Amino acid sequence: MDISPIIISMKTASLAIAITFFAGIIVAYQVASMKHEKAKMIWDGILTLPLVLPPTVAGFFLLYLFGVKRPLGKMLLEFLGVKIAFSWGATVLAAVVISFPLMYRSARGAFEQVDPNLKDAARTLGLSEWTIFWKVVFPNALSGILSGGILAFARGLGEFGATAMIAGNIAGKTRTLPLAVYSNVAAGNLKGAYQYVMILVVISFLVVTGMNYVTYVFQWQNRKEKR
């Protein structure tokens, strides 16, 4: 069995979640803190769009933006020497775009569930907004944030459509686990496909178990604190 799809997928998902996790927290808190409901709804719609679009459509837009003959992709290639389309970086870009809405919505929901009275009380003590975020908001929202991070990691690991559009299916370079399954089935190698499928099933099971464990731990801590 060729292990390169496993290595590529794990590298892609790991870098993607490192980007998505922090970007999702920052953006979610900014949107949750907005006072204008109309602006909040517009930004929420834009940021959630990749979640509801077919992944191939999201990949098409990425290819349209970062293709070597498109303005943005051409500029990156000419001035920075960076080629996005059909490179390993494209697999990371696709995973970030597709998994970001899960991280964003989970973090935003967690932030909005924090009792506003806790923040108001912190302000009366003279704490800065930055300190309030790290000392009050973040600890109380941590369960939802971690769950969102776990889901986003799994979504990035299993990304197929957008990756196929912008990164292609290049063996040893951009062929991730989902693309390896597709390639083996297309080639009639069902045994190879089964092996990759089992790896994805095991990883997905561990991800779901991890998310349930995180939720259980925080619920147990909350019950313990209330006693």
Coordinates of N, CA, C and O in Angstrom, one line a residue, residues 8 17 41 46 53-55 124 160 179 190 192 200 203:
I8 N 0.4 12.8 3.2 CA -0.1 14.0 2.6 C -1.3 14.5 3.3 O -1.5 15.7 3.7
I17 N -5.7 22.9 10.2 CA -6.4 23.1 11.5 C -5.6 24.2 12.3 O -6.2 25.0 13.0
M41 N -25.4 39.4 10.1 CA -26.0 38.4 9.3 C -25.3 38.3 7.9 O -25.1 37.2 7.4
I46 N -21.5 35.1 4.5 CA -20.3 35.0 3.7 C -19.4 34.0 4.3 O -18.8 33.1 3.5
L53 N -22.1 25.4 0.1 CA -21.8 25.2 -1.3 C -21.3 23.8 -1.6 O -20.6 23.2 -0.7
P54 N -21.6 23.2 -2.7 CA -20.9 21.9 -3.1 C -19.4 22.2 -3.1 O -19.0 23.2 -3.6
P55 N -18.6 21.3 -2.5 CA -17.2 21.5 -2.5 C -16.6 21.7 -3.9 O -15.6 22.5 -4.0
T124 N -16.5 46.2 34.9 CA -16.6 47.1 36.1 C -15.3 47.0 37.0 O -15.0 47.9 37.8
F160 N -12.6 16.4 -0.4 CA -12.4 15.8 -1.7 C -12.6 16.7 -2.9 O -11.7 16.9 -3.7
L179 N -8.9 11.1 -2.2 CA -8.5 11.0 -3.6 C -7.9 9.6 -3.9 O -8.1 9.1 -5.0
L190 N -10.1 -2.6 -5.8 CA -10.9 -2.5 -4.7 C -10.2 -2.8 -3.4 O -10.6 -2.2 -2.3
G192 N -7.1 -2.0 -2.6 CA -6.4 -0.8 -2.2 C -7.4 0.2 -1.6 O -7.1 0.9 -0.6
L200 N -9.6 5.9 6.9 CA -10.5 7.0 7.1 C -11.5 6.8 8.1 O -11.9 7.6 9.0
I203 N -9.9 6.9 11.7 CA -9.6 8.2 12.0 C -10.9 9.0 12.4 O -10.9 9.7 13.4

